[in-house]
Coordinates of C-alpha atoms in Angstrom, one line a residue:
Chain S
M1399 CA 50.9 -75.5 137.3
F1400 CA 49.7 -75.4 133.7
V1401 CA 46.6 -77.3 132.8
R1402 CA 45.6 -78.3 129.2
T1403 CA 42.9 -80.4 127.7
I1404 CA 43.7 -82.7 124.8
E1405 CA 41.2 -84.4 122.7
P1406 CA 42.4 -87.7 121.3
A1407 CA 42.2 -88.3 117.5
F1408 CA 41.5 -91.7 115.9
Y1409 CA 45.1 -91.9 114.8
D1410 CA 46.2 -91.8 118.4
T1411 CA 44.7 -95.3 119.0
D1412 CA 46.4 -98.6 118.2
A1413 CA 45.2 -102.1 117.4
L1414 CA 44.7 -102.8 121.1
G1415 CA 41.8 -100.3 121.0
H1416 CA 43.5 -97.8 123.4
I1417 CA 45.9 -94.8 123.0
N1418 CA 49.3 -95.9 121.8
N1419 CA 52.2 -95.4 124.3
T1420 CA 54.1 -93.3 121.8
R1421 CA 51.5 -90.5 121.9
L1422 CA 52.3 -89.6 125.5
P1423 CA 55.7 -88.0 124.8
A1424 CA 54.1 -86.1 122.0
W1425 CA 51.1 -84.8 124.1
F1426 CA 53.5 -83.9 126.9
E1427 CA 55.6 -81.9 124.4
L1428 CA 52.4 -80.1 123.2
A1429 CA 51.5 -79.3 126.8
R1430 CA 54.9 -77.8 127.4
N1431 CA 54.0 -74.9 125.0
D1432 CA 53.1 -72.8 128.1
L1433 CA 56.5 -73.4 129.6
F1434 CA 58.3 -72.9 126.3
R1435 CA 56.7 -69.4 126.1
L1436 CA 58.6 -68.5 129.3
F1437 CA 61.9 -69.0 127.3
T1438 CA 60.7 -67.9 123.9
P1439 CA 57.5 -65.7 124.2
D1440 CA 56.6 -65.9 120.5
L1441 CA 57.7 -69.5 120.2
D1442 CA 60.0 -68.6 117.3
P1443 CA 62.1 -71.8 116.7
R1444 CA 65.1 -69.7 115.5
Q1445 CA 65.2 -68.3 119.1
W1446 CA 64.9 -71.7 120.7
R1447 CA 66.7 -72.0 124.0
L1448 CA 66.0 -75.6 125.2
I1449 CA 67.1 -79.1 124.5
M1450 CA 65.8 -82.4 126.0
A1451 CA 68.2 -84.5 128.1
R1452 CA 65.9 -87.2 129.4
M1453 CA 62.3 -88.3 129.4
E1454 CA 60.5 -90.9 131.5
V1455 CA 56.8 -91.9 131.3
D1456 CA 55.0 -94.2 133.6
F1457 CA 51.9 -96.0 132.3
R1458 CA 49.5 -96.6 135.2
A1459 CA 46.3 -97.1 133.4
E1460 CA 45.1 -97.1 129.7
L1461 CA 43.9 -94.0 127.9
Y1462 CA 41.0 -94.2 125.5
Y1463 CA 39.8 -92.4 122.4
G1464 CA 36.4 -90.7 122.9
S1465 CA 36.9 -88.6 126.1
D1466 CA 39.2 -85.6 126.8
I1467 CA 42.5 -85.9 128.6
E1468 CA 43.8 -83.4 131.1
I1469 CA 47.5 -82.7 131.1
R1470 CA 48.9 -81.0 134.3
T1471 CA 52.4 -79.6 133.9
Y1472 CA 54.8 -78.2 136.6
L1473 CA 58.4 -78.1 137.5
S1474 CA 59.6 -80.6 140.1
R1475 CA 63.3 -79.6 140.1
L1476 CA 65.1 -76.4 139.1
G1477 CA 68.9 -76.7 138.7
N1478 CA 71.5 -74.4 137.5
S1479 CA 70.9 -74.8 133.8
S1480 CA 68.6 -77.7 133.7
F1481 CA 65.1 -78.5 135.2
T1482 CA 62.7 -81.3 135.5
V1483 CA 59.2 -80.9 134.1
T1484 CA 56.7 -83.3 135.6
Q1485 CA 53.5 -84.0 133.7
E1486 CA 50.4 -85.9 134.6
A1487 CA 47.7 -87.3 132.2
W1488 CA 44.2 -87.7 133.7
Q1489 CA 41.1 -89.1 132.0
E1490 CA 37.7 -89.4 133.7
G1491 CA 39.2 -88.7 137.1
K1492 CA 41.9 -91.2 136.8
L1493 CA 45.7 -90.5 136.8
T1494 CA 46.9 -92.6 133.9
N1495 CA 50.4 -91.4 133.3
V1496 CA 53.2 -89.5 135.0
G1497 CA 56.1 -88.2 132.9
H1498 CA 59.3 -86.4 133.8
A1499 CA 61.3 -84.5 131.2
V1500 CA 64.8 -83.1 132.0
L1501 CA 65.3 -80.0 129.8
V1502 CA 68.4 -77.9 129.6
Q1503 CA 68.6 -74.2 128.7
F1504 CA 70.9 -74.5 125.6
D1505 CA 72.6 -72.3 123.1
H1506 CA 72.0 -74.2 119.9
Q1507 CA 74.7 -72.2 118.0
A1508 CA 77.4 -72.6 120.6
K1509 CA 76.1 -76.1 121.5
R1510 CA 76.4 -75.5 125.3
A1511 CA 74.2 -75.3 128.4
V1512 CA 73.3 -71.8 129.7
P1513 CA 72.5 -71.0 133.4
I1514 CA 68.9 -70.1 134.2
E1515 CA 69.0 -66.7 135.9
G1516 CA 67.1 -63.5 136.7
A1517 CA 63.5 -63.0 135.6
L1518 CA 63.4 -66.3 133.8
R1519 CA 64.4 -68.2 136.9
E1520 CA 61.7 -66.4 138.9
A1521 CA 59.1 -67.2 136.3
L1522 CA 60.1 -70.9 136.5
E1523 CA 60.1 -70.9 140.3
A1524 CA 56.5 -69.9 140.2
H1525 CA 55.7 -73.3 138.6
L1526 CA 58.0 -75.3 140.9
Q1527 CA 56.1 -77.9 143.0
P1528 CA 58.6 -80.4 144.5
L1529 CA 57.6 -84.0 144.3
E1530 CA 57.3 -86.0 147.5
E1531 CA 59.0 -89.0 146.0
P1532 CA 62.4 -88.7 144.3
V1533 CA 62.3 -88.6 140.5
G1534 CA 63.4 -91.7 138.6
A1535 CA 65.6 -92.7 141.4
Chain A
M716 CA 70.7 -108.6 120.8
F717 CA 68.6 -107.5 117.9
V718 CA 70.1 -104.9 115.5
R719 CA 68.0 -102.8 113.1
T720 CA 68.7 -99.9 110.7
I721 CA 66.3 -97.0 110.5
E722 CA 66.4 -94.4 107.8
P723 CA 65.1 -91.1 109.0
A724 CA 62.3 -89.4 107.0
F725 CA 62.0 -85.7 106.6
Y726 CA 59.0 -85.6 108.9
D727 CA 61.2 -87.0 111.7
T728 CA 63.0 -83.6 111.9
D729 CA 61.9 -80.5 113.7
A730 CA 62.5 -76.8 113.4
L731 CA 65.9 -77.2 115.2
G732 CA 67.1 -79.1 112.2
H733 CA 67.6 -82.4 114.1
I734 CA 65.4 -85.4 114.8
N735 CA 62.6 -84.6 117.2
N736 CA 62.8 -86.2 120.6
T737 CA 59.3 -87.8 120.2
R738 CA 60.6 -90.0 117.4
L739 CA 62.8 -92.1 119.7
P740 CA 60.0 -93.9 121.5
A741 CA 58.4 -94.6 118.1
W742 CA 61.6 -96.0 116.6
F743 CA 62.3 -98.0 119.7
E744 CA 58.8 -99.5 119.4
L745 CA 59.4 -100.4 115.7
A746 CA 62.7 -102.0 116.7
R747 CA 60.9 -104.1 119.3
N748 CA 59.2 -106.0 116.5
D749 CA 61.8 -108.8 116.7
L750 CA 61.1 -109.1 120.4
F751 CA 57.3 -109.0 119.9
R752 CA 57.6 -112.0 117.5
L753 CA 58.8 -114.1 120.5
F754 CA 55.4 -113.4 122.1
T755 CA 53.2 -113.4 119.0
P756 CA 55.0 -115.0 116.1
D757 CA 52.7 -113.6 113.4
L758 CA 52.3 -110.2 115.1
D759 CA 48.5 -110.6 115.1
P760 CA 47.3 -107.7 117.3
R761 CA 44.3 -109.8 118.4
Q762 CA 46.8 -112.2 120.1
W763 CA 48.8 -109.4 121.7
R764 CA 50.3 -110.4 125.1
L765 CA 52.2 -107.3 126.1
I766 CA 51.6 -103.9 127.7
M767 CA 54.0 -101.0 128.5
A768 CA 54.5 -100.1 132.1
R769 CA 57.3 -97.5 131.8
M770 CA 59.6 -95.9 129.3
E771 CA 62.8 -93.9 129.7
V772 CA 65.0 -92.3 127.1
D773 CA 68.3 -90.5 127.5
F774 CA 69.3 -88.0 124.9
R775 CA 73.1 -87.9 124.8
A776 CA 73.7 -86.4 121.4
E777 CA 71.5 -85.2 118.6
L778 CA 70.4 -87.3 115.7
Y779 CA 70.2 -86.0 112.2
Y780 CA 68.3 -86.6 109.0
G781 CA 70.4 -87.9 106.1
S782 CA 72.3 -90.9 107.6
D783 CA 71.1 -94.2 108.9
I784 CA 70.5 -95.0 112.6
E785 CA 71.3 -98.3 114.1
I786 CA 69.0 -99.5 116.9
R787 CA 70.4 -102.3 119.2
T788 CA 67.8 -104.0 121.4
Y789 CA 68.3 -106.4 124.3
L790 CA 66.8 -107.4 127.6
S791 CA 68.5 -105.9 130.7
R792 CA 66.2 -107.5 133.2
L793 CA 63.8 -110.5 133.2
G794 CA 61.3 -110.6 136.1
N795 CA 58.4 -112.8 136.8
S796 CA 55.9 -111.3 134.4
S797 CA 57.7 -108.1 133.4
F798 CA 61.1 -107.3 131.8
T799 CA 63.1 -104.4 130.8
V800 CA 64.1 -103.8 127.2
T801 CA 67.2 -101.7 126.7
Q802 CA 67.7 -100.0 123.4
E803 CA 70.5 -97.9 122.0
A804 CA 70.5 -95.6 119.0
W805 CA 73.7 -95.1 117.2
Q806 CA 74.5 -92.7 114.3
E807 CA 77.9 -92.5 112.5
G808 CA 79.6 -94.4 115.3
K809 CA 78.1 -92.3 118.1
L810 CA 75.8 -93.6 120.8
T811 CA 73.1 -90.9 120.8
N812 CA 70.3 -92.4 122.9
V813 CA 69.7 -95.1 125.5
G814 CA 66.1 -96.2 126.3
H815 CA 64.6 -98.6 128.7
A816 CA 61.1 -99.9 128.4
V817 CA 59.4 -102.0 131.1
L818 CA 57.0 -104.3 129.4
V819 CA 54.6 -106.7 131.1
Q820 CA 53.2 -110.0 129.7
F821 CA 49.5 -109.1 129.9
D822 CA 46.2 -110.8 129.3
H823 CA 44.2 -107.9 127.6
Q824 CA 40.9 -109.7 128.1
A825 CA 41.3 -110.4 131.8
K826 CA 43.4 -107.2 132.3
R827 CA 46.0 -108.9 134.4
A828 CA 49.8 -109.8 134.3
V829 CA 50.8 -113.3 133.2
P830 CA 54.0 -115.0 134.4
I831 CA 56.7 -115.6 131.7
E832 CA 57.5 -119.3 131.7
G833 CA 58.8 -122.2 129.7
A834 CA 60.1 -121.8 126.1
L835 CA 59.2 -118.1 126.0
R836 CA 61.3 -117.5 129.1
E837 CA 64.2 -119.4 127.5
A838 CA 63.8 -117.4 124.3
L839 CA 64.0 -114.1 126.2
E840 CA 66.9 -115.3 128.3
A841 CA 68.9 -115.7 125.1
H842 CA 68.6 -111.9 124.7
L843 CA 69.4 -111.0 128.3
Q844 CA 72.5 -108.9 128.7
P845 CA 72.5 -107.3 132.2
L846 CA 73.5 -103.7 132.4
E847 CA 76.5 -102.8 134.5
E848 CA 74.7 -99.8 136.0
P849 CA 71.3 -100.1 137.6
V850 CA 68.4 -99.1 135.3
G851 CA 66.5 -96.0 136.3
A852 CA 66.6 -97.0 139.9
Chain I
M1006 CA 61.3 -96.4 89.6
F1007 CA 62.6 -96.5 93.2
V1008 CA 61.5 -99.5 95.3
R1009 CA 61.5 -99.6 99.1
T1010 CA 60.4 -101.9 101.8
I1011 CA 58.7 -100.5 104.9
E1012 CA 58.0 -102.6 108.0
P1013 CA 55.0 -101.4 110.0
A1014 CA 55.4 -100.6 113.7
F1015 CA 52.7 -101.2 116.2
Y1016 CA 52.0 -97.5 116.5
D1017 CA 51.1 -97.4 112.8
T1018 CA 47.9 -99.3 113.6
D1019 CA 44.7 -97.9 114.9
A1020 CA 41.7 -99.2 116.8
L1021 CA 40.2 -100.8 113.7
G1022 CA 43.2 -103.2 113.7
H1023 CA 44.7 -102.0 110.5
I1024 CA 47.2 -99.3 109.5
N1025 CA 45.8 -95.8 110.1
N1026 CA 45.3 -93.7 106.9
T1027 CA 47.5 -90.9 108.2
R1028 CA 50.6 -93.2 107.9
L1029 CA 50.5 -93.3 104.1
P1030 CA 51.5 -89.7 103.5
A1031 CA 54.3 -90.3 106.1
W1032 CA 55.6 -93.5 104.5
F1033 CA 55.4 -91.9 101.0
E1034 CA 57.5 -89.0 102.3
L1035 CA 60.1 -91.5 103.7
A1036 CA 60.1 -93.3 100.3
R1037 CA 60.8 -90.1 98.5
N1038 CA 64.3 -89.9 100.1
D1039 CA 65.7 -91.5 97.0
L1040 CA 64.2 -88.7 94.9
F1041 CA 65.2 -86.0 97.4
R1042 CA 68.9 -87.1 96.9
L1043 CA 68.7 -86.0 93.3
F1044 CA 68.0 -82.5 94.5
T1045 CA 70.1 -82.5 97.7
P1046 CA 72.6 -85.4 97.5
D1047 CA 73.6 -85.3 101.3
L1048 CA 69.9 -84.5 102.3
D1049 CA 71.1 -81.4 104.2
P1050 CA 67.8 -79.6 105.1
R1051 CA 69.6 -76.2 104.9
Q1052 CA 70.1 -76.9 101.2
W1053 CA 66.5 -78.0 100.7
R1054 CA 65.0 -77.2 97.2
L1055 CA 61.5 -78.7 97.3
I1056 CA 58.1 -77.8 98.7
M1057 CA 54.8 -79.8 98.5
A1058 CA 51.9 -78.3 96.5
R1059 CA 49.4 -81.1 96.7
M1060 CA 49.0 -84.7 97.9
E1061 CA 46.4 -87.3 97.0
V1062 CA 46.1 -90.8 98.4
D1063 CA 43.7 -93.5 97.2
F1064 CA 42.8 -96.3 99.7
R1065 CA 42.0 -99.4 97.7
A1066 CA 42.5 -102.0 100.3
E1067 CA 43.5 -102.1 104.0
L1068 CA 47.1 -102.5 105.1
Y1069 CA 48.0 -104.6 108.1
Y1070 CA 50.7 -104.8 110.8
G1071 CA 52.9 -107.9 110.6
S1072 CA 54.0 -108.0 107.0
D1073 CA 56.2 -105.8 104.9
I1074 CA 55.0 -103.1 102.6
E1075 CA 56.6 -102.3 99.3
I1076 CA 56.6 -98.7 98.1
R1077 CA 57.2 -98.0 94.4
T1078 CA 58.0 -94.4 93.5
Y1079 CA 58.3 -92.8 90.1
L1080 CA 57.5 -89.5 88.3
S1081 CA 54.3 -89.4 86.4
R1082 CA 54.7 -85.8 85.2
L1083 CA 57.6 -83.4 84.8
G1084 CA 56.7 -79.8 84.3
N1085 CA 58.7 -76.6 84.2
S1086 CA 59.4 -76.2 87.9
S1087 CA 57.0 -78.8 89.3
F1088 CA 56.5 -82.5 89.0
T1089 CA 54.2 -85.3 90.1
V1090 CA 55.5 -88.2 92.1
T1091 CA 53.3 -91.3 91.9
Q1092 CA 53.7 -93.9 94.7
E1093 CA 52.2 -97.3 95.1
A1094 CA 51.9 -99.3 98.3
W1095 CA 51.8 -103.1 97.9
Q1096 CA 51.3 -105.7 100.7
E1097 CA 51.3 -109.5 100.0
G1098 CA 50.9 -109.0 96.2
K1099 CA 48.0 -106.5 96.5
L1100 CA 48.1 -102.9 95.5
T1101 CA 46.6 -101.1 98.5
N1102 CA 47.3 -97.4 97.9
V1103 CA 48.2 -95.1 95.1
G1104 CA 49.4 -91.6 95.9
H1105 CA 50.3 -88.5 93.9
A1106 CA 52.4 -85.7 95.3
V1107 CA 52.9 -82.5 93.4
L1108 CA 56.3 -81.1 94.4
V1109 CA 57.8 -77.8 93.3
Q1110 CA 61.5 -76.9 93.1
F1111 CA 61.6 -74.0 95.4
D1112 CA 64.0 -71.4 96.7
H1113 CA 63.1 -71.3 100.5
Q1114 CA 64.9 -68.0 101.0
A1115 CA 63.4 -66.1 98.0
K1116 CA 60.1 -68.1 98.5
R1117 CA 59.7 -68.7 94.7
A1118 CA 59.6 -71.6 92.3
V1119 CA 62.8 -72.5 90.3
P1120 CA 62.8 -74.1 86.9
I1121 CA 64.1 -77.7 86.7
E1122 CA 67.0 -77.8 84.2
G1123 CA 70.1 -79.5 83.0
A1124 CA 71.5 -82.6 84.7
L1125 CA 68.8 -82.5 87.4
R1126 CA 66.1 -82.6 84.7
E1127 CA 67.8 -85.5 83.0
A1128 CA 68.1 -87.4 86.3
L1129 CA 64.4 -86.9 86.9
E1130 CA 63.4 -87.9 83.3
A1131 CA 65.1 -91.3 84.0
H1132 CA 62.4 -91.9 86.6
L1133 CA 59.5 -90.6 84.5
Q1134 CA 56.8 -93.2 83.8
P1135 CA 53.7 -91.5 82.5
L1136 CA 50.4 -92.8 83.8
E1137 CA 47.8 -94.2 81.4
E1138 CA 45.0 -92.4 83.3
P1139 CA 45.0 -88.7 84.0
V1140 CA 46.1 -87.8 87.6
G1141 CA 43.4 -86.5 90.0
A1142 CA 41.0 -85.8 87.2
Chain D
M859 CA 30.1 -76.4 109.4
F860 CA 32.3 -77.5 112.3
V861 CA 35.1 -75.2 113.5
R862 CA 38.0 -76.3 115.6
T863 CA 41.2 -74.7 116.8
I864 CA 44.4 -76.6 116.8
E865 CA 47.6 -75.5 118.6
P866 CA 50.7 -76.7 116.9
A867 CA 53.3 -78.7 118.9
F868 CA 57.0 -78.4 118.4
Y869 CA 57.0 -81.9 116.9
D870 CA 54.7 -80.8 114.2
T871 CA 57.5 -78.7 112.7
D872 CA 60.2 -79.9 110.4
A873 CA 63.7 -78.8 109.5
L874 CA 62.4 -76.2 107.1
G875 CA 61.0 -74.3 110.2
H876 CA 57.4 -74.8 109.2
I877 CA 54.7 -77.4 109.8
N878 CA 55.4 -80.6 108.1
N879 CA 53.0 -81.6 105.3
T880 CA 52.2 -85.0 106.9
R881 CA 50.5 -83.2 109.9
L882 CA 47.6 -82.0 107.8
P883 CA 46.0 -85.4 107.2
A884 CA 46.4 -86.0 111.0
W885 CA 44.8 -82.7 112.0
F886 CA 42.0 -83.1 109.5
E887 CA 41.3 -86.5 111.0
L888 CA 41.2 -85.0 114.5
A889 CA 38.9 -82.3 113.3
R890 CA 36.5 -84.9 111.9
N891 CA 35.7 -86.1 115.5
D892 CA 32.6 -83.9 115.4
L893 CA 31.5 -85.7 112.2
F894 CA 32.4 -89.1 113.6
R895 CA 30.0 -88.5 116.5
L896 CA 27.1 -88.4 114.0
F897 CA 27.9 -92.0 113.2
T898 CA 29.2 -93.3 116.6
P899 CA 28.0 -90.9 119.3
D900 CA 30.3 -92.2 122.0
L901 CA 33.2 -92.7 119.5
D902 CA 33.6 -96.3 120.5
P903 CA 36.0 -97.8 117.9
R904 CA 34.2 -101.2 118.2
Q905 CA 31.1 -99.6 116.7
W906 CA 33.0 -97.8 114.0
R907 CA 31.0 -97.3 110.7
L908 CA 33.4 -95.5 108.4
I909 CA 36.4 -96.1 106.2
M910 CA 38.5 -93.8 104.1
A911 CA 38.5 -94.2 100.3
R912 CA 40.6 -91.1 99.3
M913 CA 42.2 -88.0 100.7
E914 CA 43.5 -84.9 98.9
V915 CA 45.3 -81.9 100.4
D916 CA 46.3 -78.7 98.7
F917 CA 49.2 -76.7 100.2
R918 CA 48.6 -73.1 99.3
A919 CA 50.7 -71.4 102.0
E920 CA 53.0 -72.6 104.8
L921 CA 51.8 -73.1 108.4
Y922 CA 53.9 -72.2 111.3
Y923 CA 54.4 -73.2 115.0
G924 CA 53.5 -70.5 117.5
S925 CA 50.0 -69.5 116.5
D926 CA 46.7 -71.3 116.4
I927 CA 45.2 -72.9 113.4
E928 CA 41.5 -73.0 112.6
I929 CA 40.1 -76.0 110.9
R930 CA 36.7 -75.7 109.2
T931 CA 34.9 -79.0 108.3
Y932 CA 31.9 -79.5 106.2
L933 CA 30.4 -82.0 103.6
S934 CA 30.8 -81.0 100.0
R935 CA 29.1 -84.1 98.6
L936 CA 26.7 -86.7 100.0
G937 CA 26.3 -89.9 97.9
N938 CA 24.5 -93.1 98.6
S939 CA 27.0 -94.7 101.0
S940 CA 29.9 -92.3 100.6
F941 CA 30.5 -88.6 101.1
T942 CA 33.2 -86.0 100.7
V943 CA 34.4 -84.0 103.7
T944 CA 36.0 -80.7 102.8
Q945 CA 38.3 -79.2 105.3
E946 CA 40.1 -75.9 105.4
A947 CA 43.1 -74.8 107.5
W948 CA 43.4 -71.1 108.3
Q949 CA 46.2 -69.4 110.2
E950 CA 46.3 -65.6 110.9
G951 CA 43.5 -65.0 108.5
K952 CA 45.1 -66.9 105.6
L953 CA 43.7 -70.1 104.0
T954 CA 46.7 -72.3 103.9
N955 CA 45.2 -75.8 103.1
V956 CA 42.1 -77.3 101.6
G957 CA 41.6 -81.0 102.0
H958 CA 39.0 -83.4 100.7
A959 CA 38.4 -86.8 102.3
V960 CA 36.1 -89.4 100.7
L961 CA 34.6 -91.5 103.5
V962 CA 32.3 -94.5 103.1
Q963 CA 29.8 -95.8 105.6
F964 CA 31.2 -99.3 106.1
D965 CA 30.5 -102.5 107.9
H966 CA 33.9 -103.6 109.2
Q967 CA 32.7 -107.1 110.0
A968 CA 31.0 -107.8 106.6
K969 CA 33.6 -105.6 104.8
R970 CA 31.0 -103.8 102.7
A971 CA 29.6 -100.3 102.1
V972 CA 26.3 -99.4 103.8
P973 CA 23.8 -96.8 102.5
I974 CA 23.4 -93.6 104.5
E975 CA 19.7 -93.3 105.3
G976 CA 17.2 -91.8 107.7
A977 CA 18.2 -89.6 110.6
L978 CA 21.9 -90.0 109.9
R979 CA 21.4 -88.7 106.4
E980 CA 19.5 -85.7 107.6
A981 CA 22.2 -85.0 110.2
L982 CA 24.8 -85.0 107.5
E983 CA 22.7 -82.9 105.1
A984 CA 22.7 -80.2 107.8
H985 CA 26.5 -79.9 107.2
L986 CA 26.4 -80.1 103.4
Q987 CA 27.8 -77.0 101.7
P988 CA 28.4 -77.7 98.0
L989 CA 31.7 -76.4 96.6
E990 CA 31.5 -74.0 93.7
E991 CA 34.4 -75.7 92.0
P992 CA 34.4 -79.4 91.3
V993 CA 36.5 -81.5 93.7
G994 CA 39.8 -83.0 92.5
A995 CA 39.6 -81.4 89.1

């Protein structure tokens, strides 16, 4: 599991006085940087090997500007060429959001999925932490 | 069904040369303005009556900068106090994304859900178009 | 002069109940699409010929969610390889923001400025509308 | 002077493979959190005392995804009710951007500027570091 702290900016808020819902997919992408480094160690976009197939975010409680947010990131499923990243947002001890992103190892030139094998597969398995409940189903 | 056209901006792209995945939840929120007017006709945020409970977005094809995107918005479920908004993104005749947002009619002062009744319920029913497949469940 | 209408999204607001200041540079970039087409008619990012050197935005009045914003875009200066784009945001008959962006015609492979000549220069001159007051000074 | 580190997210890039220009005003606002705490220690938006009057950003070099960015924030001018915040972005030892934001202490209910006095003025003076060159000229 990877753990990150995000400090909200004023522009992350909306007129309801809380963090706008569209910021969660953005923060979750930022927090996937650790995972991205397993695929592309120097994060060079020209060597990018991933594409998003699906995202889900549950909103269980509101997030606010003015205190840090902890993002926990782990794999909840590892398939042949795709995997599910589960991410949690916590603020002041409360779980506010759970997100699932289905990512696919992808050859952006050939526009096709690529199996996850060898050392990369082992590196991902080290962050695999199956959910007790089925994901999005 | 509400239909909108969105013109991508350069900042909507990412280093893969396509539209970044985090823009879909944002564009879908913009396209819900028509629906928001059923709840708050003048869109005054101080009279806001909705909160997001869940969002899902499928990424079926890439979107690109340089041609318009059509967003189609309709209700696929209408519950007691919550409903599911289904949204499709189309570019050059191709369905690229399908999103589902579960919204709840919500009293932001009392912090509780409010049943959808009367004329508002009828107005929402006019945009109800049940999915053939079950939504995210 | 190019004229565009932008409809604010809920996520454009912030906790002060108005449009967040960081949205202006974004909307101004969107509204420069018309100008970008003079350099790259199909807006293909691989053929991009511009880079930003400087931006300025004045905030004269607040912008609000719930009513359309008109963006007016013109050139206020045309130099050898650079030019200044001046942009105004108007809402309900009030000028709320004036922005200036200094853009440079740029060869992204060679990483150097390129003089603006011939038909392109003429096309830009058609949108040149010198300011009465000096820019940023 | 306040110093912050920002880690770029993939969504901060654009199709040119670098960080999009619209992210600088956003990152600079995030980095002003330290300064905002001098006005509103708990950052409660309902007690907000600032409004933006003007922003400027110079783009001297490109920023890239994959390595951290240092933001340095200080006051370069302290007027009666307004002040100028100067911010620098550095990546891998290179100064890439300089920004100036003119902020005004502001009563959002009364919609008027408020003089900066007493302990607050002293706290701001401690971060005052006059520029050698005039701002915006």
